[in-house]
Amino acid sequence: MGQLWAGYLAAGTVTFAPRQGHTPETGKPALTYTFQPLEGPEAVVTVPYLLASPSLLMVTTKAGDTLDAIESNLHDIVPDTPIVLFQNGMGCQQAVAERWPQRPILAASTTEGANRPAPGCTVHAGKGETWVGPLTKSATTHLTRVVTALGTSGLTVHAEKDIQSRLWDKLIINAGINAFTAILDCPNGDILADPFYQEHIDELCDEISTVMKRDIGKDLPSITIRERIETVARKTARNTSSMRSDRRRGRPTEIDFINGYIARRGHALGVDVPANQMLTNRIKQLLP
Ligand SMILES: NC(=O)c1ccc[n+]([C@@H]2O[C@H](COP(=O)([O-])OP(=O)(O)OC[C@H]3O[C@@H](n4cnc5c(N)ncnc54)[C@H](OP(=O)(O)O)[C@@H]3O)[C@@H](O)[C@H]2O)c1
């Protein structure tokens, strides 16, 4: 995600915050990669290290790395710098907002698709849209400026006042597709006819509907949730989900922030969540 946005934002305006303990090599760029945009020729992108406090911090790590990544960079960043979280799923955004409630923290929900088919190569794989909204009180006044800044990339960016609801809409889709594709090791569309999916999908959608209602007060019938999941699975039938891809590469998945988040919220809100818990456990058995 980070390399996708850096590929579209104007050269010279983007810098890269390295991992904690990493000492930038003087004069050397932080990142150089080839970027394949959706349209037009491949380009070489060079991103320097972050040396001064930025006007905007985009956090594009996986959900499980987010708190650590922000923690290790925060001392260099002035307090009123907006911080935009790009993670899928839910849970890490709330954790960041609770940890730094005075800072302007925003969340982005994006349907842009990017992947790295080979080291040093980033591909914009699918055109999408991005919604950005405030998570903390002080973020509200930054929203227009952040949307304008991200929009200079040429990607489609909208302001979204109710970002929690938007994040939940995406969570539903991820919760109904990703774990099934990783367990069954198949592309998105192939889950639909599989007996394992068919056995659990109705119970899963019932749980999601009840937890969402109790969590944010949004009423979405179970049948509508199933229709939304299956519409996306059909539209992206040949795609490999990020969770299947993580499983194949032996990397940590984001299950704790998808079905695992719904299971945790269910437990906290007194909702039975056996299907979400079962998918979470199955993924954790596949990958520690
Ligand atoms: N890719 C998509 O199409 C897409 C679409 C929508 C949403 N998202 C969401 O966006 C988030 C990022 O996904 P992604 O596909 O971009 O993942 P990714 O390719 O794994 O990129 C994450 C990057 O974060 C770096 N990182 C991890 N910890 C760090 C730290 N402490 N400091 C600095 N950098 C650190 C990683 O470095 P290393 O490479 O060295 O590990 C990696 O380059 C996920 O939550 C994902 O679900 C992705």
PDB file of N, CA, C and O in Angstrom, residues 57-127:
ATOM      1  N   LEU A  57       1.401  11.617   8.211  1.00  0.00           N
ATOM      2  CA  LEU A  57       2.018  10.289   8.343  1.00  0.00           C
ATOM      3  C   LEU A  57       1.014   9.237   7.876  1.00  0.00           C
ATOM      4  O   LEU A  57      -0.075   9.116   8.434  1.00  0.00           O
ATOM      5  N   MET A  58       1.372   8.483   6.824  1.00  0.00           N
ATOM      6  CA  MET A  58       0.524   7.388   6.339  1.00  0.00           C
ATOM      7  C   MET A  58       1.100   6.092   6.897  1.00  0.00           C
ATOM      8  O   MET A  58       2.271   5.795   6.672  1.00  0.00           O
ATOM      9  N   VAL A  59       0.274   5.352   7.607  1.00  0.00           N
ATOM     10  CA  VAL A  59       0.756   4.109   8.209  1.00  0.00           C
ATOM     11  C   VAL A  59       0.218   2.945   7.380  1.00  0.00           C
ATOM     12  O   VAL A  59      -0.989   2.696   7.355  1.00  0.00           O
ATOM     13  N   THR A  60       1.125   2.260   6.674  1.00  0.00           N
ATOM     14  CA  THR A  60       0.703   1.237   5.712  1.00  0.00           C
ATOM     15  C   THR A  60       1.290  -0.128   6.047  1.00  0.00           C
ATOM     16  O   THR A  60       1.518  -0.950   5.168  1.00  0.00           O
ATOM     17  N   THR A  61       1.527  -0.362   7.328  1.00  0.00           N
ATOM     18  CA  THR A  61       1.968  -1.686   7.782  1.00  0.00           C
ATOM     19  C   THR A  61       0.757  -2.620   7.866  1.00  0.00           C
ATOM     20  O   THR A  61      -0.390  -2.171   7.807  1.00  0.00           O
ATOM     21  N   LYS A  62       1.026  -3.917   8.063  1.00  0.00           N
ATOM     22  CA  LYS A  62      -0.056  -4.850   8.379  1.00  0.00           C
ATOM     23  C   LYS A  62      -0.601  -4.477   9.761  1.00  0.00           C
ATOM     24  O   LYS A  62       0.112  -3.868  10.592  1.00  0.00           O
ATOM     25  N   ALA A  63      -1.841  -4.889  10.020  1.00  0.00           N
ATOM     26  CA  ALA A  63      -2.501  -4.466  11.264  1.00  0.00           C
ATOM     27  C   ALA A  63      -1.673  -4.798  12.510  1.00  0.00           C
ATOM     28  O   ALA A  63      -1.540  -3.980  13.417  1.00  0.00           O
ATOM     29  N   GLY A  64      -1.092  -5.991  12.535  1.00  0.00           N
ATOM     30  CA  GLY A  64      -0.357  -6.428  13.720  1.00  0.00           C
ATOM     31  C   GLY A  64       0.927  -5.651  13.990  1.00  0.00           C
ATOM     32  O   GLY A  64       1.454  -5.696  15.105  1.00  0.00           O
ATOM     33  N   ASP A  65       1.438  -4.927  12.997  1.00  0.00           N
ATOM     34  CA  ASP A  65       2.690  -4.158  13.163  1.00  0.00           C
ATOM     35  C   ASP A  65       2.425  -2.686  13.479  1.00  0.00           C
ATOM     36  O   ASP A  65       3.369  -1.925  13.705  1.00  0.00           O
ATOM     37  N   THR A  66       1.169  -2.281  13.454  1.00  0.00           N
ATOM     38  CA  THR A  66       0.841  -0.856  13.436  1.00  0.00           C
ATOM     39  C   THR A  66       1.261  -0.110  14.707  1.00  0.00           C
ATOM     40  O   THR A  66       1.918   0.936  14.630  1.00  0.00           O
ATOM     41  N   LEU A  67       0.893  -0.644  15.870  1.00  0.00           N
ATOM     42  CA  LEU A  67       1.227   0.065  17.120  1.00  0.00           C
ATOM     43  C   LEU A  67       2.739   0.250  17.241  1.00  0.00           C
ATOM     44  O   LEU A  67       3.211   1.345  17.548  1.00  0.00           O
ATOM     45  N   ASP A  68       3.486  -0.814  17.003  1.00  0.00           N
ATOM     46  CA  ASP A  68       4.948  -0.741  17.125  1.00  0.00           C
ATOM     47  C   ASP A  68       5.532   0.267  16.134  1.00  0.00           C
ATOM     48  O   ASP A  68       6.427   1.039  16.474  1.00  0.00           O
ATOM     49  N   ALA A  69       5.023   0.221  14.892  1.00  0.00           N
ATOM     50  CA  ALA A  69       5.563   1.114  13.856  1.00  0.00           C
ATOM     51  C   ALA A  69       5.326   2.572  14.233  1.00  0.00           C
ATOM     52  O   ALA A  69       6.212   3.418  14.071  1.00  0.00           O
ATOM     53  N   ILE A  70       4.151   2.884  14.771  1.00  0.00           N
ATOM     54  CA  ILE A  70       3.865   4.283  15.143  1.00  0.00           C
ATOM     55  C   ILE A  70       4.692   4.661  16.369  1.00  0.00           C
ATOM     56  O   ILE A  70       5.330   5.715  16.404  1.00  0.00           O
ATOM     57  N   GLU A  71       4.682   3.775  17.365  1.00  0.00           N
ATOM     58  CA  GLU A  71       5.421   4.037  18.614  1.00  0.00           C
ATOM     59  C   GLU A  71       6.867   4.419  18.318  1.00  0.00           C
ATOM     60  O   GLU A  71       7.400   5.385  18.874  1.00  0.00           O
ATOM     61  N   SER A  72       7.492   3.682  17.393  1.00  0.00           N
ATOM     62  CA  SER A  72       8.921   3.900  17.187  1.00  0.00           C
ATOM     63  C   SER A  72       9.211   5.154  16.369  1.00  0.00           C
ATOM     64  O   SER A  72      10.353   5.588  16.300  1.00  0.00           O
ATOM     65  N   ASN A  73       8.191   5.741  15.752  1.00  0.00           N
ATOM     66  CA  ASN A  73       8.431   6.951  14.954  1.00  0.00           C
ATOM     67  C   ASN A  73       7.881   8.218  15.582  1.00  0.00           C
ATOM     68  O   ASN A  73       8.206   9.326  15.133  1.00  0.00           O
ATOM     69  N   LEU A  74       7.051   8.057  16.614  1.00  0.00           N
ATOM     70  CA  LEU A  74       6.281   9.188  17.112  1.00  0.00           C
ATOM     71  C   LEU A  74       7.121  10.306  17.711  1.00  0.00           C
ATOM     72  O   LEU A  74       6.761  11.481  17.617  1.00  0.00           O
ATOM     73  N   HIS A  75       8.265   9.948  18.292  1.00  0.00           N
ATOM     74  CA  HIS A  75       9.067  10.983  18.944  1.00  0.00           C
ATOM     75  C   HIS A  75       9.581  12.023  17.951  1.00  0.00           C
ATOM     76  O   HIS A  75       9.920  13.142  18.318  1.00  0.00           O
ATOM     77  N   ASP A  76       9.617  11.661  16.646  1.00  0.00           N
ATOM     78  CA  ASP A  76      10.103  12.607  15.629  1.00  0.00           C
ATOM     79  C   ASP A  76       8.967  13.399  14.987  1.00  0.00           C
ATOM     80  O   ASP A  76       9.202  14.170  14.059  1.00  0.00           O
ATOM     81  N   ILE A  77       7.756  13.173  15.438  1.00  0.00           N
ATOM     82  CA  ILE A  77       6.615  13.742  14.713  1.00  0.00           C
ATOM     83  C   ILE A  77       5.848  14.725  15.589  1.00  0.00           C
ATOM     84  O   ILE A  77       5.451  14.369  16.710  1.00  0.00           O
ATOM     85  N   VAL A  78       5.661  15.938  15.082  1.00  0.00           N
ATOM     86  CA  VAL A  78       5.041  16.976  15.904  1.00  0.00           C
ATOM     87  C   VAL A  78       3.595  16.587  16.225  1.00  0.00           C
ATOM     88  O   VAL A  78       2.937  15.885  15.443  1.00  0.00           O
ATOM     89  N   PRO A  79       3.086  17.045  17.404  1.00  0.00           N
ATOM     90  CA  PRO A  79       1.814  16.522  17.918  1.00  0.00           C
ATOM     91  C   PRO A  79       0.602  16.758  17.028  1.00  0.00           C
ATOM     92  O   PRO A  79      -0.351  15.985  17.091  1.00  0.00           O
ATOM     93  N   ASP A  80       0.587  17.819  16.193  1.00  0.00           N
ATOM     94  CA  ASP A  80      -0.640  18.017  15.411  1.00  0.00           C
ATOM     95  C   ASP A  80      -0.523  17.479  13.969  1.00  0.00           C
ATOM     96  O   ASP A  80      -1.307  17.831  13.095  1.00  0.00           O
ATOM     97  N   THR A  81       0.439  16.578  13.748  1.00  0.00           N
ATOM     98  CA  THR A  81       0.556  15.935  12.429  1.00  0.00           C
ATOM     99  C   THR A  81      -0.525  14.867  12.291  1.00  0.00           C
ATOM    100  O   THR A  81      -0.604  13.956  13.124  1.00  0.00           O
ATOM    101  N   PRO A  82      -1.370  14.935  11.257  1.00  0.00           N
ATOM    102  CA  PRO A  82      -2.365  13.883  11.091  1.00  0.00           C
ATOM    103  C   PRO A  82      -1.715  12.530  10.771  1.00  0.00           C
ATOM    104  O   PRO A  82      -0.747  12.469   9.994  1.00  0.00           O
ATOM    105  N   ILE A  83      -2.241  11.489  11.393  1.00  0.00           N
ATOM    106  CA  ILE A  83      -1.742  10.119  11.192  1.00  0.00           C
ATOM    107  C   ILE A  83      -2.887   9.320  10.562  1.00  0.00           C
ATOM    108  O   ILE A  83      -3.978   9.244  11.139  1.00  0.00           O
ATOM    109  N   VAL A  84      -2.655   8.777   9.360  1.00  0.00           N
ATOM    110  CA  VAL A  84      -3.719   8.066   8.642  1.00  0.00           C
ATOM    111  C   VAL A  84      -3.400   6.575   8.617  1.00  0.00           C
ATOM    112  O   VAL A  84      -2.346   6.157   8.121  1.00  0.00           O
ATOM    113  N   LEU A  85      -4.324   5.765   9.141  1.00  0.00           N
ATOM    114  CA  LEU A  85      -4.126   4.315   9.247  1.00  0.00           C
ATOM    115  C   LEU A  85      -4.803   3.628   8.064  1.00  0.00           C
ATOM    116  O   LEU A  85      -5.999   3.832   7.838  1.00  0.00           O
ATOM    117  N   PHE A  86      -4.051   2.814   7.336  1.00  0.00           N
ATOM    118  CA  PHE A  86      -4.570   2.174   6.123  1.00  0.00           C
ATOM    119  C   PHE A  86      -4.901   0.689   6.317  1.00  0.00           C
ATOM    120  O   PHE A  86      -5.151  -0.021   5.340  1.00  0.00           O
ATOM    121  N   GLN A  87      -4.898   0.198   7.552  1.00  0.00           N
ATOM    122  CA  GLN A  87      -5.029  -1.240   7.775  1.00  0.00           C
ATOM    123  C   GLN A  87      -6.434  -1.759   7.456  1.00  0.00           C
ATOM    124  O   GLN A  87      -7.428  -1.076   7.674  1.00  0.00           O
ATOM    125  N   ASN A  88      -6.480  -2.982   6.997  1.00  0.00           N
ATOM    126  CA  ASN A  88      -7.736  -3.706   6.842  1.00  0.00           C
ATOM    127  C   ASN A  88      -8.203  -4.183   8.200  1.00  0.00           C
ATOM    128  O   ASN A  88      -7.419  -4.263   9.140  1.00  0.00           O
ATOM    129  N   GLY A  89      -9.465  -4.590   8.261  1.00  0.00           N
ATOM    130  CA  GLY A  89      -9.965  -5.156   9.506  1.00  0.00           C
ATOM    131  C   GLY A  89     -10.226  -4.077  10.540  1.00  0.00           C
ATOM    132  O   GLY A  89     -10.276  -2.884  10.231  1.00  0.00           O
ATOM    133  N   MET A  90     -10.396  -4.514  11.772  1.00  0.00           N
ATOM    134  CA  MET A  90     -10.712  -3.579  12.859  1.00  0.00           C
ATOM    135  C   MET A  90      -9.917  -3.981  14.085  1.00  0.00           C
ATOM    136  O   MET A  90      -9.527  -5.131  14.240  1.00  0.00           O
ATOM    137  N   GLY A  91      -9.760  -3.040  14.976  1.00  0.00           N
ATOM    138  CA  GLY A  91      -9.108  -3.337  16.255  1.00  0.00           C
ATOM    139  C   GLY A  91      -7.833  -2.530  16.397  1.00  0.00           C
ATOM    140  O   GLY A  91      -7.623  -1.871  17.400  1.00  0.00           O
ATOM    141  N   CYS A  92      -6.991  -2.546  15.356  1.00  0.00           N
ATOM    142  CA  CYS A  92      -5.744  -1.787  15.509  1.00  0.00           C
ATOM    143  C   CYS A  92      -6.024  -0.286  15.427  1.00  0.00           C
ATOM    144  O   CYS A  92      -5.367   0.506  16.106  1.00  0.00           O
ATOM    145  N   GLN A  93      -7.028   0.123  14.648  1.00  0.00           N
ATOM    146  CA  GLN A  93      -7.350   1.556  14.562  1.00  0.00           C
ATOM    147  C   GLN A  93      -7.802   2.072  15.933  1.00  0.00           C
ATOM    148  O   GLN A  93      -7.378   3.135  16.390  1.00  0.00           O
ATOM    149  N   GLN A  94      -8.673   1.284  16.593  1.00  0.00           N
ATOM    150  CA  GLN A  94      -9.180   1.692  17.912  1.00  0.00           C
ATOM    151  C   GLN A  94      -8.043   1.714  18.928  1.00  0.00           C
ATOM    152  O   GLN A  94      -7.971   2.595  19.780  1.00  0.00           O
ATOM    153  N   ALA A  95      -7.137   0.736  18.809  1.00  0.00           N
ATOM    154  CA  ALA A  95      -6.012   0.671  19.747  1.00  0.00           C
ATOM    155  C   ALA A  95      -5.124   1.906  19.601  1.00  0.00           C
ATOM    156  O   ALA A  95      -4.671   2.480  20.600  1.00  0.00           O
ATOM    157  N   VAL A  96      -4.898   2.344  18.362  1.00  0.00           N
ATOM    158  CA  VAL A  96      -4.055   3.530  18.133  1.00  0.00           C
ATOM    159  C   VAL A  96      -4.756   4.783  18.676  1.00  0.00           C
ATOM    160  O   VAL A  96      -4.151   5.608  19.364  1.00  0.00           O
ATOM    161  N   ALA A  97      -6.060   4.906  18.383  1.00  0.00           N
ATOM    162  CA  ALA A  97      -6.810   6.087  18.842  1.00  0.00           C
ATOM    163  C   ALA A  97      -6.864   6.142  20.373  1.00  0.00           C
ATOM    164  O   ALA A  97      -6.814   7.224  20.958  1.00  0.00           O
ATOM    165  N   GLU A  98      -6.968   4.968  20.997  1.00  0.00           N
ATOM    166  CA  GLU A  98      -7.011   4.954  22.476  1.00  0.00           C
ATOM    167  C   GLU A  98      -5.647   5.270  23.073  1.00  0.00           C
ATOM    168  O   GLU A  98      -5.538   5.893  24.113  1.00  0.00           O
ATOM    169  N   ARG A  99      -4.592   4.835  22.402  1.00  0.00           N
ATOM    170  CA  ARG A  99      -3.241   5.078  22.921  1.00  0.00           C
ATOM    171  C   ARG A  99      -2.823   6.543  22.815  1.00  0.00           C
ATOM    172  O   ARG A  99      -2.147   7.069  23.675  1.00  0.00           O
ATOM    173  N   TRP A 100      -3.251   7.207  21.696  1.00  0.00           N
ATOM    174  CA  TRP A 100      -2.860   8.610  21.479  1.00  0.00           C
ATOM    175  C   TRP A 100      -4.120   9.449  21.227  1.00  0.00           C
ATOM    176  O   TRP A 100      -4.304  10.001  20.128  1.00  0.00           O
ATOM    177  N   PRO A 101      -4.999   9.582  22.224  1.00  0.00           N
ATOM    178  CA  PRO A 101      -6.295  10.248  21.992  1.00  0.00           C
ATOM    179  C   PRO A 101      -6.170  11.732  21.651  1.00  0.00           C
ATOM    180  O   PRO A 101      -7.072  12.302  21.034  1.00  0.00           O
ATOM    181  N   GLN A 102      -5.054  12.360  22.031  1.00  0.00           N
ATOM    182  CA  GLN A 102      -4.904  13.795  21.749  1.00  0.00           C
ATOM    183  C   GLN A 102      -4.417  14.047  20.325  1.00  0.00           C
ATOM    184  O   GLN A 102      -4.511  15.164  19.821  1.00  0.00           O
ATOM    185  N   ARG A 103      -3.856  13.032  19.693  1.00  0.00           N
ATOM    186  CA  ARG A 103      -3.303  13.244  18.338  1.00  0.00           C
ATOM    187  C   ARG A 103      -4.414  13.145  17.288  1.00  0.00           C
ATOM    188  O   ARG A 103      -5.388  12.436  17.493  1.00  0.00           O
ATOM    189  N   PRO A 104      -4.232  13.821  16.128  1.00  0.00           N
ATOM    190  CA  PRO A 104      -5.212  13.662  15.047  1.00  0.00           C
ATOM    191  C   PRO A 104      -5.002  12.325  14.324  1.00  0.00           C
ATOM    192  O   PRO A 104      -4.118  12.203  13.481  1.00  0.00           O
ATOM    193  N   ILE A 105      -5.800  11.334  14.700  1.00  0.00           N
ATOM    194  CA  ILE A 105      -5.691   9.994  14.094  1.00  0.00           C
ATOM    195  C   ILE A 105      -6.887   9.791  13.162  1.00  0.00           C
ATOM    196  O   ILE A 105      -8.038   9.998  13.563  1.00  0.00           O
ATOM    197  N   LEU A 106      -6.601   9.390  11.923  1.00  0.00           N
ATOM    198  CA  LEU A 106      -7.664   9.123  10.950  1.00  0.00           C
ATOM    199  C   LEU A 106      -7.508   7.690  10.441  1.00  0.00           C
ATOM    200  O   LEU A 106      -6.418   7.110  10.519  1.00  0.00           O
ATOM    201  N   ALA A 107      -8.602   7.127   9.929  1.00  0.00           N
ATOM    202  CA  ALA A 107      -8.519   5.798   9.308  1.00  0.00           C
ATOM    203  C   ALA A 107      -8.910   5.926   7.849  1.00  0.00           C
ATOM    204  O   ALA A 107      -9.766   6.742   7.494  1.00  0.00           O
ATOM    205  N   ALA A 108      -8.269   5.098   7.015  1.00  0.00           N
ATOM    206  CA  ALA A 108      -8.623   5.028   5.602  1.00  0.00           C
ATOM    207  C   ALA A 108      -9.133   3.622   5.310  1.00  0.00           C
ATOM    208  O   ALA A 108      -8.587   2.644   5.816  1.00  0.00           O
ATOM    209  N   SER A 109     -10.186   3.549   4.536  1.00  0.00           N
ATOM    210  CA  SER A 109     -10.669   2.252   4.052  1.00  0.00           C
ATOM    211  C   SER A 109     -10.542   2.303   2.539  1.00  0.00           C
ATOM    212  O   SER A 109     -11.126   3.183   1.900  1.00  0.00           O
ATOM    213  N   THR A 110      -9.766   1.396   1.982  1.00  0.00           N
ATOM    214  CA  THR A 110      -9.503   1.485   0.542  1.00  0.00           C
ATOM    215  C   THR A 110      -9.835   0.181  -0.173  1.00  0.00           C
ATOM    216  O   THR A 110      -9.649  -0.906   0.377  1.00  0.00           O
ATOM    217  N   THR A 111     -10.327   0.329  -1.401  1.00  0.00           N
ATOM    218  CA  THR A 111     -10.537  -0.841  -2.251  1.00  0.00           C
ATOM    219  C   THR A 111      -9.495  -0.881  -3.377  1.00  0.00           C
ATOM    220  O   THR A 111      -9.630  -1.662  -4.313  1.00  0.00           O
ATOM    221  N   GLU A 112      -8.480  -0.008  -3.285  1.00  0.00           N
ATOM    222  CA  GLU A 112      -7.361  -0.124  -4.246  1.00  0.00           C
ATOM    223  C   GLU A 112      -6.677  -1.476  -4.015  1.00  0.00           C
ATOM    224  O   GLU A 112      -6.637  -1.975  -2.886  1.00  0.00           O
ATOM    225  N   GLY A 113      -6.131  -2.049  -5.059  1.00  0.00           N
ATOM    226  CA  GLY A 113      -5.421  -3.327  -4.921  1.00  0.00           C
ATOM    227  C   GLY A 113      -3.989  -3.182  -5.391  1.00  0.00           C
ATOM    228  O   GLY A 113      -3.729  -2.613  -6.457  1.00  0.00           O
ATOM    229  N   ALA A 114      -3.053  -3.638  -4.560  1.00  0.00           N
ATOM    230  CA  ALA A 114      -1.636  -3.584  -4.945  1.00  0.00           C
ATOM    231  C   ALA A 114      -0.953  -4.865  -4.497  1.00  0.00           C
ATOM    232  O   ALA A 114      -1.356  -5.477  -3.500  1.00  0.00           O
ATOM    233  N   ASN A 115       0.049  -5.271  -5.248  1.00  0.00           N
ATOM    234  CA  ASN A 115       0.834  -6.425  -4.784  1.00  0.00           C
ATOM    235  C   ASN A 115       2.282  -6.280  -5.237  1.00  0.00           C
ATOM    236  O   ASN A 115       2.621  -5.392  -6.021  1.00  0.00           O
ATOM    237  N   ARG A 116       3.091  -7.168  -4.674  1.00  0.00           N
ATOM    238  CA  ARG A 116       4.527  -7.150  -5.002  1.00  0.00           C
ATOM    239  C   ARG A 116       4.886  -8.531  -5.547  1.00  0.00           C
ATOM    240  O   ARG A 116       5.252  -9.418  -4.781  1.00  0.00           O
ATOM    241  N   PRO A 117       4.749  -8.726  -6.858  1.00  0.00           N
ATOM    242  CA  PRO A 117       4.970 -10.053  -7.426  1.00  0.00           C
ATOM    243  C   PRO A 117       6.420 -10.519  -7.323  1.00  0.00           C
ATOM    244  O   PRO A 117       6.690 -11.718  -7.362  1.00  0.00           O
ATOM    245  N   ALA A 118       7.350  -9.573  -7.208  1.00  0.00           N
ATOM    246  CA  ALA A 118       8.772  -9.912  -7.072  1.00  0.00           C
ATOM    247  C   ALA A 118       9.415  -8.828  -6.217  1.00  0.00           C
ATOM    248  O   ALA A 118       8.906  -7.709  -6.147  1.00  0.00           O
ATOM    249  N   PRO A 119      10.542  -9.149  -5.568  1.00  0.00           N
ATOM    250  CA  PRO A 119      11.205  -8.120  -4.765  1.00  0.00           C
ATOM    251  C   PRO A 119      11.532  -6.899  -5.634  1.00  0.00           C
ATOM    252  O   PRO A 119      11.955  -7.040  -6.787  1.00  0.00           O
ATOM    253  N   GLY A 120      11.293  -5.702  -5.083  1.00  0.00           N
ATOM    254  CA  GLY A 120      11.627  -4.482  -5.818  1.00  0.00           C
ATOM    255  C   GLY A 120      10.633  -4.122  -6.904  1.00  0.00           C
ATOM    256  O   GLY A 120      10.906  -3.281  -7.759  1.00  0.00           O
ATOM    257  N   CYS A 121       9.449  -4.729  -6.868  1.00  0.00           N
ATOM    258  CA  CYS A 121       8.465  -4.459  -7.919  1.00  0.00           C
ATOM    259  C   CYS A 121       7.077  -4.366  -7.297  1.00  0.00           C
ATOM    260  O   CYS A 121       6.627  -5.306  -6.640  1.00  0.00           O
ATOM    261  N   THR A 122       6.419  -3.216  -7.490  1.00  0.00           N
ATOM    262  CA  THR A 122       5.066  -3.032  -6.949  1.00  0.00           C
ATOM    263  C   THR A 122       4.107  -2.774  -8.097  1.00  0.00           C
ATOM    264  O   THR A 122       4.401  -1.970  -8.988  1.00  0.00           O
ATOM    265  N   VAL A 123       2.962  -3.469  -8.055  1.00  0.00           N
ATOM    266  CA  VAL A 123       1.993  -3.384  -9.140  1.00  0.00           C
ATOM    267  C   VAL A 123       0.666  -2.856  -8.596  1.00  0.00           C
ATOM    268  O   VAL A 123       0.188  -3.333  -7.551  1.00  0.00           O
ATOM    269  N   HIS A 124       0.102  -1.869  -9.274  1.00  0.00           N
ATOM    270  CA  HIS A 124      -1.266  -1.430  -8.961  1.00  0.00           C
ATOM    271  C   HIS A 124      -2.195  -2.399  -9.681  1.00  0.00           C
ATOM    272  O   HIS A 124      -2.388  -2.315 -10.888  1.00  0.00           O
ATOM    273  N   ALA A 125      -2.783  -3.325  -8.938  1.00  0.00           N
ATOM    274  CA  ALA A 125      -3.472  -4.460  -9.553  1.00  0.00           C
ATOM    275  C   ALA A 125      -4.949  -4.199  -9.794  1.00  0.00           C
ATOM    276  O   ALA A 125      -5.564  -4.867 -10.630  1.00  0.00           O
ATOM    277  N   GLY A 126      -5.547  -3.261  -9.061  1.00  0.00           N
ATOM    278  CA  GLY A 126      -6.977  -3.036  -9.247  1.00  0.00           C
ATOM    279  C   GLY A 126      -7.377  -1.641  -8.807  1.00  0.00           C
ATOM    280  O   GLY A 126      -6.968  -1.176  -7.747  1.00  0.00           O
ATOM    281  N   LYS A 127      -8.168  -0.968  -9.676  1.00  0.00           N
ATOM    282  CA  LYS A 127      -8.633   0.398  -9.374  1.00  0.00           C
ATOM    283  C   LYS A 127      -9.704   0.342  -8.296  1.00  0.00           C
ATOM    284  O   LYS A 127     -10.608  -0.482  -8.339  1.00  0.00           O
TER     285      LYS A 127
END
